[in-house]
Tab-separated table of C-alpha atoms in Angstrom:
chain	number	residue	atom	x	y	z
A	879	UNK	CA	110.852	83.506	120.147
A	880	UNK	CA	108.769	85.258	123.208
A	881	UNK	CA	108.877	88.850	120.866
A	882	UNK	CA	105.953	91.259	120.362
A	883	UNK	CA	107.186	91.677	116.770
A	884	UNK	CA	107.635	88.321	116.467
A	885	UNK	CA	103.685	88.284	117.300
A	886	UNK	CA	102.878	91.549	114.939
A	887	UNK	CA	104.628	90.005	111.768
A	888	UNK	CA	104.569	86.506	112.132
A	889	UNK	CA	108.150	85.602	111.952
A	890	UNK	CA	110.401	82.760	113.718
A	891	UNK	CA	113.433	85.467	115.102
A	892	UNK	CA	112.974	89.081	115.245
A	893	UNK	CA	115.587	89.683	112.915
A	894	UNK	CA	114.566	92.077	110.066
A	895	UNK	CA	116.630	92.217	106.787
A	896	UNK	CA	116.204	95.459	104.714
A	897	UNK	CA	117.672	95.135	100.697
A	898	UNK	CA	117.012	96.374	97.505
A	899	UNK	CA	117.673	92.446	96.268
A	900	UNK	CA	114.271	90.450	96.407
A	901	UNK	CA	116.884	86.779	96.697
A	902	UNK	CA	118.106	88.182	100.466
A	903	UNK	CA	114.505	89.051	101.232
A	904	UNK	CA	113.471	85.485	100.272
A	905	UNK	CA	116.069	83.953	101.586
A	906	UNK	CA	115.957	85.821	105.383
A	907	UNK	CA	112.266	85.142	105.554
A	908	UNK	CA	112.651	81.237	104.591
A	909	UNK	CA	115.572	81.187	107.326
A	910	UNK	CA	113.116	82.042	110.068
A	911	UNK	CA	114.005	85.808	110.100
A	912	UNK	CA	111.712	88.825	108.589
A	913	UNK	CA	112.724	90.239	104.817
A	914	UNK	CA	112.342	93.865	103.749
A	915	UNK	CA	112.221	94.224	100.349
A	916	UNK	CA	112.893	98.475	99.629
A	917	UNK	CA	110.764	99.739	97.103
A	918	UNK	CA	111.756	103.399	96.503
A	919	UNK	CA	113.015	102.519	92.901
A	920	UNK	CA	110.307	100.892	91.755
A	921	UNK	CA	107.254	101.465	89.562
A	922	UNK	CA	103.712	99.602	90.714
A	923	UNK	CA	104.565	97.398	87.534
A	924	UNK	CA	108.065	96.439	88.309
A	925	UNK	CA	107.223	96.425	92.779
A	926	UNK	CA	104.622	93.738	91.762
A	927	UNK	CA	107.087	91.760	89.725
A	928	UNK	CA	109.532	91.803	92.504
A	929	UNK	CA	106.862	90.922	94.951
A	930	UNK	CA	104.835	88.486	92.518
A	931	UNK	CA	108.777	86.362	92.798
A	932	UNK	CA	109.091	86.869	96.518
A	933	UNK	CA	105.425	85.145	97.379
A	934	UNK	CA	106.239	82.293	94.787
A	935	UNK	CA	109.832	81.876	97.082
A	936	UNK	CA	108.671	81.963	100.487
A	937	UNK	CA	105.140	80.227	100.616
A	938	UNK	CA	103.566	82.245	102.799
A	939	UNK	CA	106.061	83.061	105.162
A	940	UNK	CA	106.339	86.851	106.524
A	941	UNK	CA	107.824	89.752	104.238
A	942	UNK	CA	107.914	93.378	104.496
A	943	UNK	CA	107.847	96.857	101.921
A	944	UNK	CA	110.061	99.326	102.909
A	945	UNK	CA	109.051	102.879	100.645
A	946	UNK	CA	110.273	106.380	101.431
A	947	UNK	CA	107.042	108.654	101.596
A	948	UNK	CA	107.438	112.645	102.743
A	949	UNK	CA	105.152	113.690	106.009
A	950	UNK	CA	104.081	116.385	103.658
A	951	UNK	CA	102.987	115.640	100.251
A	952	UNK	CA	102.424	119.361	100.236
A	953	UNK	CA	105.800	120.525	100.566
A	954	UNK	CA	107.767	122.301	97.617
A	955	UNK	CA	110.228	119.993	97.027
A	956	UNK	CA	107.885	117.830	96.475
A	957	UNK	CA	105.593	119.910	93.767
A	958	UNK	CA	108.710	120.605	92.002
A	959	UNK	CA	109.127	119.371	88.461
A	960	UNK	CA	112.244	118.462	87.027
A	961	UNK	CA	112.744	121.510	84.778
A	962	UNK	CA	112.530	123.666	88.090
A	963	UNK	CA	114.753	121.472	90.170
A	964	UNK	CA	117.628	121.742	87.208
A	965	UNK	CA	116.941	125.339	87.694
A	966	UNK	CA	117.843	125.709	91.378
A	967	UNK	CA	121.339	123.804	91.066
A	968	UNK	CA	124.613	126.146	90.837
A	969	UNK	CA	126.829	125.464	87.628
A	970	UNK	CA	129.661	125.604	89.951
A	971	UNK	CA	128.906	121.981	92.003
A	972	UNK	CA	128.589	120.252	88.229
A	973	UNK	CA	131.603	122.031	87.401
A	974	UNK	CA	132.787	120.757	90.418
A	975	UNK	CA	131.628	116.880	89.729
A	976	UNK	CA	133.297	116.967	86.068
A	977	UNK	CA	136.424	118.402	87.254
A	978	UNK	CA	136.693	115.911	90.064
A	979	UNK	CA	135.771	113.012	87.279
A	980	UNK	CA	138.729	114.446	84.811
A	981	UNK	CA	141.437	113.978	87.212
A	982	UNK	CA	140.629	110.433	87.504
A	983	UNK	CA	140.538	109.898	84.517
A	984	UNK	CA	136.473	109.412	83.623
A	985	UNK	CA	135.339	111.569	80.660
A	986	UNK	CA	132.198	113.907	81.422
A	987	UNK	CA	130.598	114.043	78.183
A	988	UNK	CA	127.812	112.086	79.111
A	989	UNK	CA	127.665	112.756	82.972
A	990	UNK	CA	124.539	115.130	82.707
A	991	UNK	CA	121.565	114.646	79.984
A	992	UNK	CA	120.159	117.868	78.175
A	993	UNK	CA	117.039	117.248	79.499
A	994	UNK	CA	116.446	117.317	83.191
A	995	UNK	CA	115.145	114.015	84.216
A	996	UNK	CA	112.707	113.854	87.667
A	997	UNK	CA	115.009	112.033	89.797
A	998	UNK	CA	112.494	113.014	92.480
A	999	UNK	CA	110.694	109.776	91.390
A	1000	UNK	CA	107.107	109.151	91.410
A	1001	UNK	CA	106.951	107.078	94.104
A	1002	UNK	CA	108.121	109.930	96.800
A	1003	UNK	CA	104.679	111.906	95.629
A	1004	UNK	CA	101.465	111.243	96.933
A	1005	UNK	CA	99.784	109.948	93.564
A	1006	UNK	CA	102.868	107.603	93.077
A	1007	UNK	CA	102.794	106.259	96.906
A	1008	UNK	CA	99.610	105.464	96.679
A	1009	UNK	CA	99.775	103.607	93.576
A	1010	UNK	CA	102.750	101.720	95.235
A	1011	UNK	CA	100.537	101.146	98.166
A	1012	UNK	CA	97.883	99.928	96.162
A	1013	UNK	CA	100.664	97.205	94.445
A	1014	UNK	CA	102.082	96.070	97.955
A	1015	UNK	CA	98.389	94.835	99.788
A	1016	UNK	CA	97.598	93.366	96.721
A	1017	UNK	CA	100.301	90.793	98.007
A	1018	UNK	CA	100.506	89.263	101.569
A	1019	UNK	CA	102.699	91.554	102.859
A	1020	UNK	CA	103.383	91.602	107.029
A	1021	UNK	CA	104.610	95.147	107.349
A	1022	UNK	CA	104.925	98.687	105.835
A	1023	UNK	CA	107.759	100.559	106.991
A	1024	UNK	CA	108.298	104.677	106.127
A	1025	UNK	CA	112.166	105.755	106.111
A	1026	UNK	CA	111.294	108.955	105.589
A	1027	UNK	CA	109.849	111.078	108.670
A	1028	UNK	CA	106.008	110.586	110.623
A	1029	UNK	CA	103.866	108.507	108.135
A	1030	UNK	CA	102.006	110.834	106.334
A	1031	UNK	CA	98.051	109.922	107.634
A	1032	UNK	CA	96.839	108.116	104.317
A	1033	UNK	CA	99.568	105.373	104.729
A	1034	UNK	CA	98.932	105.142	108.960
A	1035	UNK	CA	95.353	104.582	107.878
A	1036	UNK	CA	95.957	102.457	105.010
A	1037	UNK	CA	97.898	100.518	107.154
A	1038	UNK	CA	95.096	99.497	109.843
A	1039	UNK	CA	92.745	99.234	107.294
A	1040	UNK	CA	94.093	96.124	105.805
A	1041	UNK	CA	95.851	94.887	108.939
A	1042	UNK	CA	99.639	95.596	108.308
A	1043	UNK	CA	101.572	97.554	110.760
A	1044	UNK	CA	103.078	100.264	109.574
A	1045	UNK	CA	107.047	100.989	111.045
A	1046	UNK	CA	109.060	103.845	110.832
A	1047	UNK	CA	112.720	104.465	111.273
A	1048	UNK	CA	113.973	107.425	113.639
A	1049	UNK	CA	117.289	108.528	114.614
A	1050	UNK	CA	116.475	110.607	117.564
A	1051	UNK	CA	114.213	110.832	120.698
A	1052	UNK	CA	112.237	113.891	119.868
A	1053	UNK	CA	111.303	111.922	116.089
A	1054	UNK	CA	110.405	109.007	117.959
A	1055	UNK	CA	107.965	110.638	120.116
A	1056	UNK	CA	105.875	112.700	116.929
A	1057	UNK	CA	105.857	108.813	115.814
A	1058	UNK	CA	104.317	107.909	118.574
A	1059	UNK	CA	101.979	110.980	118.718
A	1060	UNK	CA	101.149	109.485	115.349
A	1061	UNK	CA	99.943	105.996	115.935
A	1062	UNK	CA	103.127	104.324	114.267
A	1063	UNK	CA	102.956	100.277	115.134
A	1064	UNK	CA	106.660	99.489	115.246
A	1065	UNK	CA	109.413	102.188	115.431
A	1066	UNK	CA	112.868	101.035	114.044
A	1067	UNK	CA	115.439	103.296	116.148
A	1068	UNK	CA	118.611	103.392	114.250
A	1069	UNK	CA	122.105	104.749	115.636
A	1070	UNK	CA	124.746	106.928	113.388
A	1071	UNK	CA	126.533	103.869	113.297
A	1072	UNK	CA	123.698	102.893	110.207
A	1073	UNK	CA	124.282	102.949	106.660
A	1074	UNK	CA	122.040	105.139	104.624
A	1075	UNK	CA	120.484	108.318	106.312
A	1076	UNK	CA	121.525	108.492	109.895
A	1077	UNK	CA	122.040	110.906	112.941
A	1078	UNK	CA	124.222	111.446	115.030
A	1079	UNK	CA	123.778	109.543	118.253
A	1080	UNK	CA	124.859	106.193	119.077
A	1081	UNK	CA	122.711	103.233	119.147
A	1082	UNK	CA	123.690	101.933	121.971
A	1083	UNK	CA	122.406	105.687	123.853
A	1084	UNK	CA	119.548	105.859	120.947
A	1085	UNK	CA	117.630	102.873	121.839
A	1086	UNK	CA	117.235	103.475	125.725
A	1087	UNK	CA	116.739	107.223	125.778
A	1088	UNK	CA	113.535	106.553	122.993
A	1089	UNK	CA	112.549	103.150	124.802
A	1090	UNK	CA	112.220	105.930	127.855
A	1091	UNK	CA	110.940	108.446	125.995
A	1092	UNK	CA	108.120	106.047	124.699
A	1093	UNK	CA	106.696	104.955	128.075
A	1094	UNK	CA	103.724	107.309	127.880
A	1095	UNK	CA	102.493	105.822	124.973
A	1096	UNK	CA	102.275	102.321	125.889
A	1097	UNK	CA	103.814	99.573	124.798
A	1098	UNK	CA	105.230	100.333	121.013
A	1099	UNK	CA	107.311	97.572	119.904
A	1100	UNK	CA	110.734	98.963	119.111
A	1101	UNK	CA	113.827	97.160	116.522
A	1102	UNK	CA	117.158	98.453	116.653
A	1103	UNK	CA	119.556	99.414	114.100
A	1104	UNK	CA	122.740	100.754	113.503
A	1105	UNK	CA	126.126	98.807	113.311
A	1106	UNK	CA	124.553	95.482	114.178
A	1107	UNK	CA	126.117	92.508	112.372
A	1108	UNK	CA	125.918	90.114	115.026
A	1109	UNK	CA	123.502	87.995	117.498
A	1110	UNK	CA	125.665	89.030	120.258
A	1111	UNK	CA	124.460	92.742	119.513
A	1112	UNK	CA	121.225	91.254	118.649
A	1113	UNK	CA	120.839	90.196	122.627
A	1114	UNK	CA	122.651	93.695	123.464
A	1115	UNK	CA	119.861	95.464	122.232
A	1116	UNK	CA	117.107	92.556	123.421
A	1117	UNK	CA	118.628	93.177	126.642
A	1118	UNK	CA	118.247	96.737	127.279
A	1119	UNK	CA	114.794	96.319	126.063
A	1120	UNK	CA	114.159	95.929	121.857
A	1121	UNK	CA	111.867	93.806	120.889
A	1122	UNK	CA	114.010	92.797	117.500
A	1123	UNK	CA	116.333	94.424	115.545
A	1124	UNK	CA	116.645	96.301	111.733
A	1125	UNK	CA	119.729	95.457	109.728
A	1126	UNK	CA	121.175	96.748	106.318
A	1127	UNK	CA	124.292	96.270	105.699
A	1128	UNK	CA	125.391	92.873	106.825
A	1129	UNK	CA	123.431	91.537	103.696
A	1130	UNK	CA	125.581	93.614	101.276
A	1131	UNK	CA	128.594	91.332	101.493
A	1132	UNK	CA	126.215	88.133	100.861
A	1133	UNK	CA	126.121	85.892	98.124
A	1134	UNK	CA	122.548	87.133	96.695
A	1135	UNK	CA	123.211	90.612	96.905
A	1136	UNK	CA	123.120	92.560	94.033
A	1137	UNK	CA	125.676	94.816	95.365
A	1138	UNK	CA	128.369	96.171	92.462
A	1139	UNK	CA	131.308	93.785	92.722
A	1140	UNK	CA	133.874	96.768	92.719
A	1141	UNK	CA	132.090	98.127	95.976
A	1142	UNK	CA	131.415	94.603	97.144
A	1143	UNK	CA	135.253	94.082	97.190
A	1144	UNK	CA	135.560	97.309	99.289
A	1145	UNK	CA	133.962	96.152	101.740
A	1146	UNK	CA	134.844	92.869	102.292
A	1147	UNK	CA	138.561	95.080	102.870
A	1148	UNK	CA	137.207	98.118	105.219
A	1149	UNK	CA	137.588	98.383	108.707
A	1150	UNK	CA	134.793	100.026	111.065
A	1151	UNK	CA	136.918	103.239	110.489
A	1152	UNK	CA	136.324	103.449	106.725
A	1153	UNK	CA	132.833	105.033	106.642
A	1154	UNK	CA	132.063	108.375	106.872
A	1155	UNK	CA	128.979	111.146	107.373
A	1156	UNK	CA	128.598	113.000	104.317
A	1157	UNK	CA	126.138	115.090	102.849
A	1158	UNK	CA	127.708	114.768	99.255
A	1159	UNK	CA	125.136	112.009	97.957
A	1160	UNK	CA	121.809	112.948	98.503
A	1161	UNK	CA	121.974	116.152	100.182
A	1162	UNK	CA	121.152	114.723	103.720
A	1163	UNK	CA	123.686	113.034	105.720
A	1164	UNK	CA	124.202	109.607	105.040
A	1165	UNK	CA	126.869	106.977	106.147
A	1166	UNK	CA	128.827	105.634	103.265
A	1167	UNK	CA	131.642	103.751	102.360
A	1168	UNK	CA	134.780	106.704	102.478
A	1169	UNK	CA	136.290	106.709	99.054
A	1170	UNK	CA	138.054	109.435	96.408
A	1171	UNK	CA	134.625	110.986	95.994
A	1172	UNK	CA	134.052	111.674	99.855
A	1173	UNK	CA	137.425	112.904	100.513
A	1174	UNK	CA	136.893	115.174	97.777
A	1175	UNK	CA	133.380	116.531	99.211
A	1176	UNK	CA	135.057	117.140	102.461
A	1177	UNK	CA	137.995	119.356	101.132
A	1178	UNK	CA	138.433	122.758	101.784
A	1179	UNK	CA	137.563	123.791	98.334
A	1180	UNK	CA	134.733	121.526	97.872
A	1181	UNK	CA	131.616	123.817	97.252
A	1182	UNK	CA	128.809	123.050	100.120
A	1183	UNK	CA	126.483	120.209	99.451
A	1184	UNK	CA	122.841	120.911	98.379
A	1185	UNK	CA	120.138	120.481	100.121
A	1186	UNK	CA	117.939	117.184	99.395
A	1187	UNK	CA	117.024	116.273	96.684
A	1188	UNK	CA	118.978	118.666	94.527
A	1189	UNK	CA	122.534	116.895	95.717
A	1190	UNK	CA	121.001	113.810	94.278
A	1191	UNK	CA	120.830	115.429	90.937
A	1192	UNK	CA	124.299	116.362	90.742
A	1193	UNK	CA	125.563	113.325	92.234
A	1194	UNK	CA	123.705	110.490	91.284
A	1195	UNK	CA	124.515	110.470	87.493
A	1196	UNK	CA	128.748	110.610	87.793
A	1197	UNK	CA	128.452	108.120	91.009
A	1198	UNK	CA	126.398	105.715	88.701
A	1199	UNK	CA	129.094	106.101	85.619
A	1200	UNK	CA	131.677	105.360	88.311
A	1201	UNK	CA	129.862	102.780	89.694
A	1202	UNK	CA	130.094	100.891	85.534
A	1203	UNK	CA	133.451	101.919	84.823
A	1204	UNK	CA	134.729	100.270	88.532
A	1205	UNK	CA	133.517	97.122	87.441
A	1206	UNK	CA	134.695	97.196	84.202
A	1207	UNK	CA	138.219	97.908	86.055
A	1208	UNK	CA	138.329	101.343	85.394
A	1209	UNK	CA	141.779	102.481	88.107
A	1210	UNK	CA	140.462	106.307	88.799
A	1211	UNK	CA	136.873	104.979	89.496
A	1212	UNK	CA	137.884	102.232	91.774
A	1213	UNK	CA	139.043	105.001	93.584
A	1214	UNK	CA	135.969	107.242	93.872
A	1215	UNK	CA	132.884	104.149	93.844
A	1216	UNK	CA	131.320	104.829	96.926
A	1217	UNK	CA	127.878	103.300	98.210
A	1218	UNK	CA	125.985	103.411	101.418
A	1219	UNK	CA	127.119	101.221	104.501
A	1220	UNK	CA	127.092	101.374	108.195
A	1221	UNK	CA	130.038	101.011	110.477
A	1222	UNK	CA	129.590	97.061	110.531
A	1223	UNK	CA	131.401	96.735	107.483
A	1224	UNK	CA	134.324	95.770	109.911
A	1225	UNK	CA	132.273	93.026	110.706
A	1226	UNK	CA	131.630	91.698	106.976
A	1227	UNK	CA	134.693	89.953	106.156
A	1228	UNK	CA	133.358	87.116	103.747
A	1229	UNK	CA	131.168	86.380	101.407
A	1230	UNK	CA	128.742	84.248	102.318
A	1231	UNK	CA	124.477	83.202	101.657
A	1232	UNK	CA	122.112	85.180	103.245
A	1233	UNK	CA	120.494	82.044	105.114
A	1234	UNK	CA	124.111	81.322	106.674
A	1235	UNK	CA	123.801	84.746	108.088
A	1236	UNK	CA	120.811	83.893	109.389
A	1237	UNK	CA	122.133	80.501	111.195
A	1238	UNK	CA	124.958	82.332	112.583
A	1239	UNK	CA	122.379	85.678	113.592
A	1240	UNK	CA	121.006	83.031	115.602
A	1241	UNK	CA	123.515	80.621	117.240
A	1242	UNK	CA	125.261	83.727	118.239
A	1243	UNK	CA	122.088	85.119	120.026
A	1244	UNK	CA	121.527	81.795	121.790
A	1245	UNK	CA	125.235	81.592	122.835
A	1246	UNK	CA	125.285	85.326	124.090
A	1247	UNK	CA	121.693	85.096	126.141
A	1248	UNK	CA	123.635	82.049	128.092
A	1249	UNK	CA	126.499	84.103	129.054
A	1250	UNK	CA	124.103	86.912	130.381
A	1251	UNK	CA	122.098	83.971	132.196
A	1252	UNK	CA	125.385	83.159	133.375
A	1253	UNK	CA	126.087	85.901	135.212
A	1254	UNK	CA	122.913	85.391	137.700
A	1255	UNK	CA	123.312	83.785	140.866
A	1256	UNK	CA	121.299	80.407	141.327
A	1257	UNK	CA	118.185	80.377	144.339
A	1258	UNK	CA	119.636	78.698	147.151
């Protein structure tokens, strides 16, 4: 296709796939589209692993590392160690957690270790992003992308350095522009409609109020995200001037996907009304499927979330035990399982591969960029 990104990353369609699961990055990129393998769990020894298997798959074809790296490596969340994060949580929201997990049922014994554990990670520090830097362009990767804020400057430069754009994702006009200001290559403009973190504005008033707010800077390539499941949407967003577009959730409901089963079933059921905005899982809002455990963080008695990352430290450990014990068929946890997803789960209503998706991403486009041609009058 005629696409600037297209051009940037060497890819067929301008369809980009983000996942945790290295078989939907392999298989989007060998369909024609553009994989994005996210790395924010890993280690340098297990992210060259992952990305070791994804070369071996896709033969040189174009793939992508998604990481989350803080602006500021200076900031004090970030210098925090584990013992003082633990410090800074009120007993009430655990107390909170393992009463909420006792009335379904779930015993709390083992919710929370003795020993505060850095859940921060490694990787969202400036010694640990570098080392995962270091892993990724040891491998032929096309693109970088940042979902975390700006870029701080030692990834931007990294980034020209070896060739690779660098993207980053943005969910409002006036974070688009600092990217900009910035030097970012690609800017992935994603809509509340997203799964994951997300604003508040739609995408289909997102993407042309930053396209506008961009035209200053010259011509910055920009993908757009947020409740896009379809090609149709896919030529919606061409149309009003993206160059591609970023998509999540569509690949949770395929066959690679690693996603639990007890979730996956969830959403192969949900309707486009069954997410919600919360603040209960990491702290900052995020779009997630609405469950027990959301409706729970949203009551009147609920205490008020923490701020990120000390949400994730109360949260994380009982959503993974519920996450186990609603696969084992645990009643009270199929209840509360929860896990991010935008509002186009209304839109995944089978199970089935990733390249399929692809096919369909595609016909779909084709069919929907006739009926637009369509509506132009012939010369003469």
């Amino acid at each position: 296709m005629k696409s600037l990104v297209c051009d940037m990353v060497g890819c067929e369609f301008p369809l980009f796939a983000f996942s945790h699961c290295r078989d939907v990055v392999a298989a989007v990129t060998n369909a024609g589209g553009f994989g994005v393998l996210g790395g924010v769990s890993h280690t340098p020894k297990t992210l060259d692993i992952e990305l070791s298997w994804i070369d071996e798959q896709v033969n040189g074809k174009p793939y992508g590392l998604d990481l989350i790296v803080p602006t500021s490596m200076e900031s004090k969340e970030q210098s925090m160690t584990a013992e003082e994060i633990e410090a800074r949580i009120p007993p009430e929201h655990k107390e909170y957690v393992q009463n909420l997990l006792a009335r379904f049922d779930i015993s709390t014994e083992d919710v929370y270790p003795d020993a505060p554990t850095d859940r921060m990670g490694e990787s969202m520090r400036e010694q640990g992003a570098g080392e995962l830097l270091d892993c990724a362009f040891e491998h032929p990767i096309r693109l970088i992308a940042n979902a975390l804020g700006v870029p701080p400057a030692f990834m931007l430069e990294r980034g020209k350095r070896e060739g690779v754009p660098v993207a980053a994702l943005t969910g409002a006009r006036e974070h688009a522009v600092k990217h900009a200001e910035a030097g970012v290559d690609i800017l992935v403009v994603a809509g509340t409609e997203a799964g994951g973190h997300c604003g508040e504005v739609s995408t289909l008033v997102l993407v042309p109020e930053v396209l506008e707010a961009l035209r200053p800077y010259g011509e910055i390539p920009v993908l757009a995200a947020g409740g896009i499941a379809t090609g149709r949407q896919m030529a919606g967003m061409m149309a009003m001037g993206a160059h591609g577009v970023w998509t999540g959730s569509v690949w949770l409901t395929t066959a690679e996907a690693e996603t639990a089963p007890a979730v996956k079933e969830k959403f192969l059921a949900a309707n486009s009304r069954q997410t919600v905005r919360s603040r209960s899982r990491t702290g900052k809002y995020t779009r997630q499927l609405r469950s027990a455990w959301t409706d729970a963080w949203h009551a009147e008695e609920a205490p008020e979330p923490l701020p990120m990352p000390l949400q994730g430290v109360v949260s994380e450990p009982a959503l993974s035990k519920i996450a186990r014990l609603a696969d084992a068929g645990h009643a009270g946890a199929k209840q509360l399982t929860t896990y991010f997803v935008g509002q186009a789960v209304g839109l995944m209503n089978h199970v089935q591969s990733a390249r399929q998706v692809v096919y369909e991403f595609m016909e779909d486009f084709a069919e929907a960029s006739e009926r637009l041609n369509g509506f132009m009058e012939e010369d003469g």
